[in-house]
Amino acid sequence: RRSKLFCLYVLSTSTLKTKNVSLLSLSTTVCACARYLAGVRSFVPEQEMETRIIGGQEAWAHSWPWQVSLQLDSMPACGGAIISPLWVTSAAHCFIRHTKASLWTVLAGKHDLDNPEEPQQQVRLGSTVYNTQSKESDVALLKLEKPLEFNHFVRPIDIWMTPLPLLMKCTITGWGSTRENGPRVNRLQEVNVTILPSDDCNQYYLGRIRPSMFCAGKDEGGVDACQGDSGGPLSCFTGTRYELAGLVSWGVGCGRAKRPGVYTRVQEHAQWMSDTMGESDSGCDQTPGLAGLSLSADGVLSVVNVTESCPFFWPWQVSLQFNGRHYCSGALIHPHWVITAKHCGVRAKEDVAVLGLHDMKFLPVQTILIDKVFNPPQKAGFPPKSDLALLHLSVAARLGSEVSPVCVPEEDNSLDDTWSCITAGWGATKAKDGVDPDRLHHAGLTLVNESTCRHKWGGFITDTHICSHPAGSTSCMGDSGAPLFCQKHGTYFLFGVVTWGSWHCDSEKPAIFTSVSDYQSWINKMIIKF
């Protein structure tokens, strides 16, 4: 996805008090138009310590979630950094002798490489790409056979895109040797290093430092990467998160005086990386195609262009559940509030909102009790003018890359042909190409103008409804309460919630959504009141 933005509230990360717990722009961007927080450490120690790598220490378990181990025939060989669900970057020299991608696997989410009980994601490489534009380019892009699922243990990191300040302290991580010619270690190590002036480094290395490289360490030695750390990330803190500034490339010995580590300057390769990833992007990370209906030879109607979403692609999507069973979808609009359809019949103090969920078979990021349910005031009658419910959560959702609110449009924000709209949900669809009902799926929807919709539905349609292609209905997509979110200029807004419609997937009847923007004032009053 390109330049996607979400509403930004206070984004936080978890703090763990025990140590031994078992691009496509180049960034994924997250409505105050702030960047999505890639580069956020999941488990951060209460105090930063600098006391092996060379001269470092064991890292807090899972505290560098973009770090991966590149395994050659199941043996650790190099490090790397996650930059998207399908892409890892590392050093090109790791692959000089063993270029065949099928020999390599990526281990993500690991701390102790010898602990099989730790959470991990193991994915084979699909292909490797090298920057051949420069002979000094020690950088590789590694495309995975299948996308990683982002969670507290596995996250991407964005690329540092401004000049690196001299003498800035950054952190290198890896499972390499803790002394020169020593054995590799099993638990991830970290050490802080200082960005050194290029002129000084060029003197140390007799003019071999190119603009695509930089040096980091200490003039007197003692801190460095070593054998086995190659390709691993040098991560620098921006003040709010970490960004990828370098990749472990080369050096003389490990931790020697006046022989600092030399790193690939990732920023120099940013455009090549963006172009390469864009050319080879997979269907998982693209905006879905427009849904349509197809009639088979035996008269069975099915929906085309319903595809599985990438994990956490729509971080505002909420599963409403009772006794562990999903019955409706909703959308997070605030850390304390979820919107869904009134006809879902959500029960306060009984039902829960499940956030940060992709696959129903796996544990979610957060499960929160719903403590209050509110409906907009309206006159009795059928069909109801509004089919909205506003759900108050018993505790605030923890916001981050997997859980983030969607913007609610202003009342004067109207939809037209310049907007592109999507719906997403779980459940059994009428998809032509089978979609796992336990995994979040999505489809693009074309809008139907009000006059056409009134012609199909008669007096049931009011100015508080939005109509779309019939494929967007609950009977076609499989989920009640599913959101209709639309974007223009990169920003997504929640425009509707799927409501009543045809009892079966009907090519003649447009799907009906309750317009959220018509109730924006009421929503704001409720949020302020509570």
Short mmCIF file of N, CA and C in Angstrom, two decimals, residues 337-468:
data_model
loop_
_atom_site.label_atom_id
_atom_site.label_comp_id
_atom_site.label_asym_id
_atom_site.label_seq_id
_atom_site.Cartn_x
_atom_site.Cartn_y
_atom_site.Cartn_z
N TRP A 337 -13.49 3.69 21.53
CA TRP A 337 -14.77 3.60 20.82
C TRP A 337 -14.66 2.79 19.53
N VAL A 338 -15.71 1.98 19.30
CA VAL A 338 -15.87 1.17 18.09
C VAL A 338 -17.24 1.45 17.50
N ILE A 339 -17.34 1.51 16.18
CA ILE A 339 -18.62 1.66 15.48
C ILE A 339 -18.95 0.35 14.79
N THR A 340 -20.22 -0.04 14.88
CA THR A 340 -20.71 -1.22 14.16
C THR A 340 -22.17 -0.98 13.78
N ALA A 341 -22.84 -2.04 13.33
CA ALA A 341 -24.26 -1.94 12.97
C ALA A 341 -25.14 -2.25 14.18
N LYS A 342 -26.22 -1.50 14.32
CA LYS A 342 -27.16 -1.73 15.43
C LYS A 342 -27.75 -3.12 15.37
N HIS A 343 -28.01 -3.60 14.14
CA HIS A 343 -28.66 -4.91 14.01
C HIS A 343 -27.77 -6.06 14.49
N CYS A 344 -26.49 -5.78 14.75
CA CYS A 344 -25.61 -6.82 15.31
C CYS A 344 -26.03 -7.20 16.72
N GLY A 345 -26.74 -6.30 17.41
CA GLY A 345 -27.24 -6.62 18.75
C GLY A 345 -26.15 -6.82 19.78
N VAL A 346 -25.16 -5.95 19.79
CA VAL A 346 -24.05 -6.08 20.75
C VAL A 346 -24.56 -5.93 22.18
N ARG A 347 -24.08 -6.80 23.07
CA ARG A 347 -24.51 -6.80 24.48
C ARG A 347 -23.39 -6.29 25.37
N ALA A 348 -23.68 -5.19 26.06
CA ALA A 348 -22.70 -4.63 26.99
C ALA A 348 -22.46 -5.61 28.14
N LYS A 349 -21.23 -5.62 28.63
CA LYS A 349 -20.79 -6.46 29.75
C LYS A 349 -20.73 -7.95 29.40
N GLU A 350 -21.05 -8.32 28.17
CA GLU A 350 -20.99 -9.72 27.75
C GLU A 350 -20.06 -9.93 26.55
N ASP A 351 -20.18 -9.04 25.56
CA ASP A 351 -19.42 -9.20 24.32
C ASP A 351 -18.09 -8.47 24.41
N VAL A 352 -17.16 -8.89 23.55
CA VAL A 352 -15.83 -8.29 23.55
C VAL A 352 -15.47 -7.79 22.16
N ALA A 353 -14.61 -6.78 22.14
CA ALA A 353 -14.01 -6.29 20.89
C ALA A 353 -12.61 -6.89 20.79
N VAL A 354 -12.36 -7.57 19.69
CA VAL A 354 -11.06 -8.21 19.47
C VAL A 354 -10.31 -7.38 18.43
N LEU A 355 -9.15 -6.86 18.83
CA LEU A 355 -8.39 -5.95 17.98
C LEU A 355 -7.05 -6.57 17.59
N GLY A 356 -6.53 -6.13 16.45
CA GLY A 356 -5.24 -6.66 15.99
C GLY A 356 -5.35 -8.11 15.59
N LEU A 357 -6.44 -8.45 14.91
CA LEU A 357 -6.70 -9.84 14.54
C LEU A 357 -6.67 -9.98 13.02
N HIS A 358 -6.02 -11.02 12.55
CA HIS A 358 -6.05 -11.34 11.13
C HIS A 358 -6.69 -12.70 10.91
N ASP A 359 -6.17 -13.70 11.60
CA ASP A 359 -6.63 -15.08 11.44
C ASP A 359 -7.30 -15.51 12.74
N MET A 360 -8.56 -15.92 12.66
CA MET A 360 -9.32 -16.32 13.84
C MET A 360 -8.68 -17.49 14.59
N LYS A 361 -7.82 -18.23 13.92
CA LYS A 361 -7.22 -19.40 14.55
C LYS A 361 -6.05 -19.03 15.46
N PHE A 362 -5.63 -17.76 15.42
CA PHE A 362 -4.49 -17.32 16.22
C PHE A 362 -4.93 -16.30 17.25
N LEU A 363 -4.13 -16.18 18.31
CA LEU A 363 -4.46 -15.24 19.37
C LEU A 363 -4.39 -13.80 18.86
N PRO A 364 -5.34 -12.95 19.27
CA PRO A 364 -5.33 -11.56 18.83
C PRO A 364 -4.33 -10.73 19.64
N VAL A 365 -4.12 -9.51 19.20
CA VAL A 365 -3.25 -8.59 19.93
C VAL A 365 -3.92 -8.12 21.21
N GLN A 366 -5.23 -7.81 21.14
CA GLN A 366 -5.96 -7.30 22.31
C GLN A 366 -7.41 -7.78 22.28
N THR A 367 -7.94 -8.10 23.45
CA THR A 367 -9.36 -8.43 23.62
C THR A 367 -9.90 -7.56 24.75
N ILE A 368 -10.94 -6.74 24.47
CA ILE A 368 -11.42 -5.76 25.44
C ILE A 368 -12.94 -5.89 25.60
N LEU A 369 -13.40 -5.93 26.85
CA LEU A 369 -14.83 -6.01 27.14
C LEU A 369 -15.53 -4.72 26.71
N ILE A 370 -16.70 -4.88 26.11
CA ILE A 370 -17.54 -3.73 25.75
C ILE A 370 -18.43 -3.41 26.95
N ASP A 371 -18.30 -2.20 27.50
CA ASP A 371 -19.07 -1.91 28.72
C ASP A 371 -20.30 -1.05 28.50
N LYS A 372 -20.43 -0.39 27.32
CA LYS A 372 -21.62 0.41 27.04
C LYS A 372 -21.92 0.36 25.55
N VAL A 373 -23.22 0.38 25.21
CA VAL A 373 -23.66 0.40 23.81
C VAL A 373 -24.63 1.56 23.63
N PHE A 374 -24.40 2.39 22.61
CA PHE A 374 -25.26 3.55 22.36
C PHE A 374 -25.74 3.53 20.91
N ASN A 375 -26.98 4.00 20.70
CA ASN A 375 -27.55 4.14 19.37
C ASN A 375 -28.00 5.57 19.15
N PRO A 376 -27.87 6.10 17.93
CA PRO A 376 -28.33 7.47 17.67
C PRO A 376 -29.84 7.58 17.88
N PRO A 377 -30.33 8.69 18.42
CA PRO A 377 -31.78 8.87 18.57
C PRO A 377 -32.45 8.95 17.21
N GLN A 378 -33.57 8.26 17.06
CA GLN A 378 -34.31 8.29 15.80
C GLN A 378 -35.74 7.85 16.02
N LYS A 379 -36.60 8.18 15.08
CA LYS A 379 -38.00 7.78 15.15
C LYS A 379 -38.13 6.31 14.78
N ALA A 380 -39.15 5.69 15.36
CA ALA A 380 -39.40 4.28 15.06
C ALA A 380 -39.86 4.13 13.62
N GLY A 381 -39.65 2.97 13.06
CA GLY A 381 -40.09 2.69 11.70
C GLY A 381 -39.13 1.76 11.01
N PHE A 382 -39.57 1.21 9.86
CA PHE A 382 -38.70 0.35 9.07
C PHE A 382 -38.71 0.82 7.62
N PRO A 383 -37.55 0.80 7.00
CA PRO A 383 -36.27 0.46 7.61
C PRO A 383 -35.79 1.60 8.52
N PRO A 384 -34.99 1.30 9.52
CA PRO A 384 -34.51 2.38 10.39
C PRO A 384 -33.65 3.35 9.61
N LYS A 385 -33.77 4.63 9.96
CA LYS A 385 -32.95 5.64 9.30
C LYS A 385 -31.48 5.40 9.59
N SER A 386 -31.21 4.94 10.81
CA SER A 386 -29.83 4.66 11.20
C SER A 386 -29.71 3.23 11.68
N ASP A 387 -28.69 2.56 11.23
CA ASP A 387 -28.39 1.21 11.73
C ASP A 387 -26.98 1.24 12.32
N LEU A 388 -26.75 2.23 13.21
CA LEU A 388 -25.44 2.38 13.83
C LEU A 388 -25.48 2.07 15.30
N ALA A 389 -24.39 1.55 15.81
CA ALA A 389 -24.18 1.39 17.25
C ALA A 389 -22.78 1.86 17.58
N LEU A 390 -22.67 2.60 18.67
CA LEU A 390 -21.38 3.10 19.15
C LEU A 390 -21.04 2.34 20.42
N LEU A 391 -19.91 1.66 20.42
CA LEU A 391 -19.52 0.78 21.52
C LEU A 391 -18.39 1.41 22.32
N HIS A 392 -18.61 1.51 23.64
CA HIS A 392 -17.57 2.05 24.52
C HIS A 392 -16.79 0.89 25.13
N LEU A 393 -15.47 0.93 24.99
CA LEU A 393 -14.61 -0.13 25.51
C LEU A 393 -14.28 0.11 26.98
N SER A 394 -14.19 -0.97 27.74
CA SER A 394 -13.95 -0.85 29.18
C SER A 394 -12.58 -0.27 29.49
N VAL A 395 -11.60 -0.52 28.62
CA VAL A 395 -10.27 0.10 28.75
C VAL A 395 -9.84 0.57 27.37
N ALA A 396 -8.95 1.53 27.35
CA ALA A 396 -8.48 2.07 26.07
C ALA A 396 -7.64 1.04 25.32
N ALA A 397 -7.84 0.98 24.02
CA ALA A 397 -7.00 0.12 23.18
C ALA A 397 -5.57 0.67 23.17
N ARG A 398 -4.60 -0.24 23.17
CA ARG A 398 -3.20 0.15 23.02
C ARG A 398 -2.92 0.29 21.52
N LEU A 399 -2.56 1.48 21.11
CA LEU A 399 -2.41 1.76 19.70
C LEU A 399 -0.98 1.51 19.22
N GLY A 400 -0.87 1.06 18.00
CA GLY A 400 0.43 0.77 17.40
C GLY A 400 0.23 0.32 15.97
N SER A 401 1.18 -0.43 15.44
CA SER A 401 1.11 -0.83 14.04
C SER A 401 -0.03 -1.80 13.76
N GLU A 402 -0.42 -2.63 14.75
CA GLU A 402 -1.47 -3.61 14.54
C GLU A 402 -2.86 -3.07 14.88
N VAL A 403 -2.91 -2.04 15.71
CA VAL A 403 -4.19 -1.49 16.19
C VAL A 403 -4.12 0.03 16.07
N SER A 404 -4.95 0.61 15.19
CA SER A 404 -4.94 2.05 14.97
C SER A 404 -6.31 2.49 14.48
N PRO A 405 -6.81 3.67 14.91
CA PRO A 405 -8.16 4.10 14.52
C PRO A 405 -8.21 4.61 13.09
N VAL A 406 -9.41 4.59 12.54
CA VAL A 406 -9.67 5.17 11.23
C VAL A 406 -10.34 6.52 11.44
N CYS A 407 -10.12 7.44 10.52
CA CYS A 407 -10.71 8.77 10.63
C CYS A 407 -12.22 8.72 10.35
N VAL A 408 -12.98 9.56 11.06
CA VAL A 408 -14.41 9.74 10.79
C VAL A 408 -14.56 11.03 9.99
N PRO A 409 -15.22 11.00 8.83
CA PRO A 409 -15.31 12.21 8.00
C PRO A 409 -16.22 13.27 8.61
N GLU A 410 -15.98 14.52 8.25
CA GLU A 410 -16.87 15.61 8.65
C GLU A 410 -18.22 15.44 7.96
N GLU A 411 -19.25 16.10 8.52
CA GLU A 411 -20.60 15.93 7.98
C GLU A 411 -20.73 16.45 6.55
N ASP A 412 -19.90 17.42 6.17
CA ASP A 412 -19.99 17.97 4.81
C ASP A 412 -19.08 17.24 3.83
N ASN A 413 -18.47 16.17 4.27
CA ASN A 413 -17.59 15.38 3.41
C ASN A 413 -18.43 14.36 2.65
N SER A 414 -18.64 14.58 1.37
CA SER A 414 -19.50 13.69 0.60
C SER A 414 -18.68 12.85 -0.37
N LEU A 415 -19.20 11.68 -0.66
CA LEU A 415 -18.52 10.76 -1.57
C LEU A 415 -18.85 11.09 -3.02
N ASP A 416 -17.86 10.96 -3.88
CA ASP A 416 -18.07 11.08 -5.32
C ASP A 416 -17.09 10.15 -6.02
N ASP A 417 -16.97 10.30 -7.33
CA ASP A 417 -16.14 9.37 -8.10
C ASP A 417 -14.65 9.51 -7.82
N THR A 418 -14.24 10.57 -7.11
CA THR A 418 -12.82 10.75 -6.83
C THR A 418 -12.34 9.90 -5.65
N TRP A 419 -13.28 9.27 -4.94
CA TRP A 419 -12.93 8.43 -3.80
C TRP A 419 -12.86 6.97 -4.25
N SER A 420 -11.96 6.21 -3.66
CA SER A 420 -11.94 4.76 -3.87
C SER A 420 -12.29 4.09 -2.54
N CYS A 421 -13.20 3.12 -2.59
CA CYS A 421 -13.77 2.55 -1.37
C CYS A 421 -13.50 1.05 -1.28
N ILE A 422 -13.41 0.58 -0.04
CA ILE A 422 -13.08 -0.82 0.26
C ILE A 422 -13.93 -1.28 1.43
N THR A 423 -14.30 -2.54 1.44
CA THR A 423 -14.89 -3.15 2.62
C THR A 423 -14.07 -4.37 3.00
N ALA A 424 -14.10 -4.72 4.28
CA ALA A 424 -13.31 -5.85 4.76
C ALA A 424 -14.07 -6.57 5.85
N GLY A 425 -13.82 -7.85 6.01
CA GLY A 425 -14.49 -8.62 7.06
C GLY A 425 -14.06 -10.07 7.07
N TRP A 426 -14.65 -10.80 7.98
CA TRP A 426 -14.44 -12.25 8.08
C TRP A 426 -15.73 -12.95 7.65
N GLY A 427 -15.73 -14.29 7.68
CA GLY A 427 -16.94 -15.04 7.40
C GLY A 427 -16.93 -15.66 6.01
N ALA A 428 -17.90 -16.53 5.78
CA ALA A 428 -17.99 -17.26 4.52
C ALA A 428 -18.52 -16.34 3.43
N THR A 429 -17.72 -16.10 2.41
CA THR A 429 -18.13 -15.25 1.30
C THR A 429 -18.63 -16.10 0.14
N LYS A 430 -19.16 -15.42 -0.84
CA LYS A 430 -19.53 -16.07 -2.10
C LYS A 430 -18.40 -15.90 -3.12
N ALA A 431 -17.18 -15.80 -2.63
CA ALA A 431 -16.04 -15.53 -3.50
C ALA A 431 -15.86 -16.63 -4.54
N LYS A 432 -15.58 -16.21 -5.76
CA LYS A 432 -15.36 -17.17 -6.84
C LYS A 432 -14.12 -18.01 -6.57
N ASP A 433 -13.04 -17.33 -6.16
CA ASP A 433 -11.83 -18.03 -5.75
C ASP A 433 -11.86 -18.13 -4.23
N GLY A 434 -11.88 -19.35 -3.73
CA GLY A 434 -12.11 -19.58 -2.30
C GLY A 434 -11.27 -18.70 -1.39
N VAL A 435 -11.90 -18.14 -0.36
CA VAL A 435 -11.23 -17.31 0.64
C VAL A 435 -11.47 -17.95 2.00
N ASP A 436 -10.41 -18.11 2.79
CA ASP A 436 -10.54 -18.68 4.13
C ASP A 436 -11.41 -17.77 4.98
N PRO A 437 -12.58 -18.25 5.47
CA PRO A 437 -13.47 -17.39 6.26
C PRO A 437 -12.86 -16.94 7.58
N ASP A 438 -11.83 -17.64 8.06
CA ASP A 438 -11.19 -17.26 9.32
C ASP A 438 -10.19 -16.13 9.16
N ARG A 439 -9.84 -15.80 7.93
CA ARG A 439 -8.85 -14.75 7.70
C ARG A 439 -9.52 -13.50 7.11
N LEU A 440 -9.05 -12.35 7.55
CA LEU A 440 -9.64 -11.10 7.08
C LEU A 440 -9.47 -10.98 5.56
N HIS A 441 -10.57 -10.66 4.89
CA HIS A 441 -10.53 -10.48 3.45
C HIS A 441 -11.12 -9.12 3.09
N HIS A 442 -10.83 -8.67 1.89
CA HIS A 442 -11.29 -7.34 1.49
C HIS A 442 -11.61 -7.31 0.00
N ALA A 443 -12.30 -6.24 -0.41
CA ALA A 443 -12.65 -6.05 -1.81
C ALA A 443 -12.93 -4.58 -2.06
N GLY A 444 -12.54 -4.10 -3.23
CA GLY A 444 -12.88 -2.74 -3.63
C GLY A 444 -14.33 -2.67 -4.09
N LEU A 445 -14.99 -1.55 -3.83
CA LEU A 445 -16.40 -1.40 -4.19
C LEU A 445 -16.62 -0.14 -5.01
N THR A 446 -17.39 -0.27 -6.09
CA THR A 446 -17.85 0.91 -6.82
C THR A 446 -19.14 1.40 -6.17
N LEU A 447 -19.30 2.72 -6.11
CA LEU A 447 -20.49 3.30 -5.49
C LEU A 447 -21.62 3.40 -6.51
N VAL A 448 -22.84 3.32 -6.02
CA VAL A 448 -24.05 3.44 -6.84
C VAL A 448 -24.74 4.74 -6.45
N ASN A 449 -25.09 5.57 -7.43
CA ASN A 449 -25.69 6.86 -7.08
C ASN A 449 -27.08 6.69 -6.47
N GLU A 450 -27.52 7.72 -5.76
CA GLU A 450 -28.75 7.62 -4.97
C GLU A 450 -29.98 7.35 -5.82
N SER A 451 -30.07 7.97 -6.99
CA SER A 451 -31.26 7.77 -7.82
C SER A 451 -31.36 6.33 -8.30
N THR A 452 -30.24 5.75 -8.71
CA THR A 452 -30.24 4.35 -9.13
C THR A 452 -30.60 3.44 -7.97
N CYS A 453 -30.05 3.75 -6.80
CA CYS A 453 -30.32 2.93 -5.62
C CYS A 453 -31.79 3.01 -5.23
N ARG A 454 -32.37 4.21 -5.28
CA ARG A 454 -33.80 4.36 -4.96
C ARG A 454 -34.67 3.58 -5.94
N HIS A 455 -34.22 3.56 -7.21
CA HIS A 455 -34.97 2.82 -8.22
C HIS A 455 -34.99 1.32 -7.89
N LYS A 456 -33.88 0.81 -7.35
CA LYS A 456 -33.78 -0.61 -7.02
C LYS A 456 -34.47 -0.94 -5.69
N TRP A 457 -34.40 -0.01 -4.73
CA TRP A 457 -34.90 -0.30 -3.39
C TRP A 457 -36.17 0.48 -3.01
N GLY A 458 -36.61 1.39 -3.86
CA GLY A 458 -37.83 2.14 -3.56
C GLY A 458 -37.64 3.11 -2.40
N GLY A 459 -38.68 3.24 -1.58
CA GLY A 459 -38.67 4.21 -0.49
C GLY A 459 -37.83 3.82 0.70
N PHE A 460 -37.14 2.69 0.63
CA PHE A 460 -36.29 2.28 1.75
C PHE A 460 -35.03 3.16 1.88
N ILE A 461 -34.64 3.79 0.77
CA ILE A 461 -33.38 4.54 0.76
C ILE A 461 -33.62 5.99 1.19
N THR A 462 -32.81 6.46 2.14
CA THR A 462 -32.86 7.86 2.58
C THR A 462 -31.50 8.50 2.35
N ASP A 463 -31.41 9.79 2.69
CA ASP A 463 -30.14 10.48 2.48
C ASP A 463 -29.07 10.08 3.50
N THR A 464 -29.43 9.20 4.44
CA THR A 464 -28.43 8.70 5.41
C THR A 464 -27.86 7.35 4.98
N HIS A 465 -28.13 6.96 3.74
CA HIS A 465 -27.61 5.68 3.24
C HIS A 465 -26.59 5.91 2.13
N ILE A 466 -25.67 4.98 2.01
CA ILE A 466 -24.71 4.93 0.91
C ILE A 466 -24.91 3.59 0.21
N CYS A 467 -24.95 3.62 -1.10
CA CYS A 467 -25.16 2.38 -1.86
C CYS A 467 -23.89 2.04 -2.65
N SER A 468 -23.64 0.74 -2.73
CA SER A 468 -22.47 0.28 -3.49
C SER A 468 -22.88 -0.88 -4.39
#
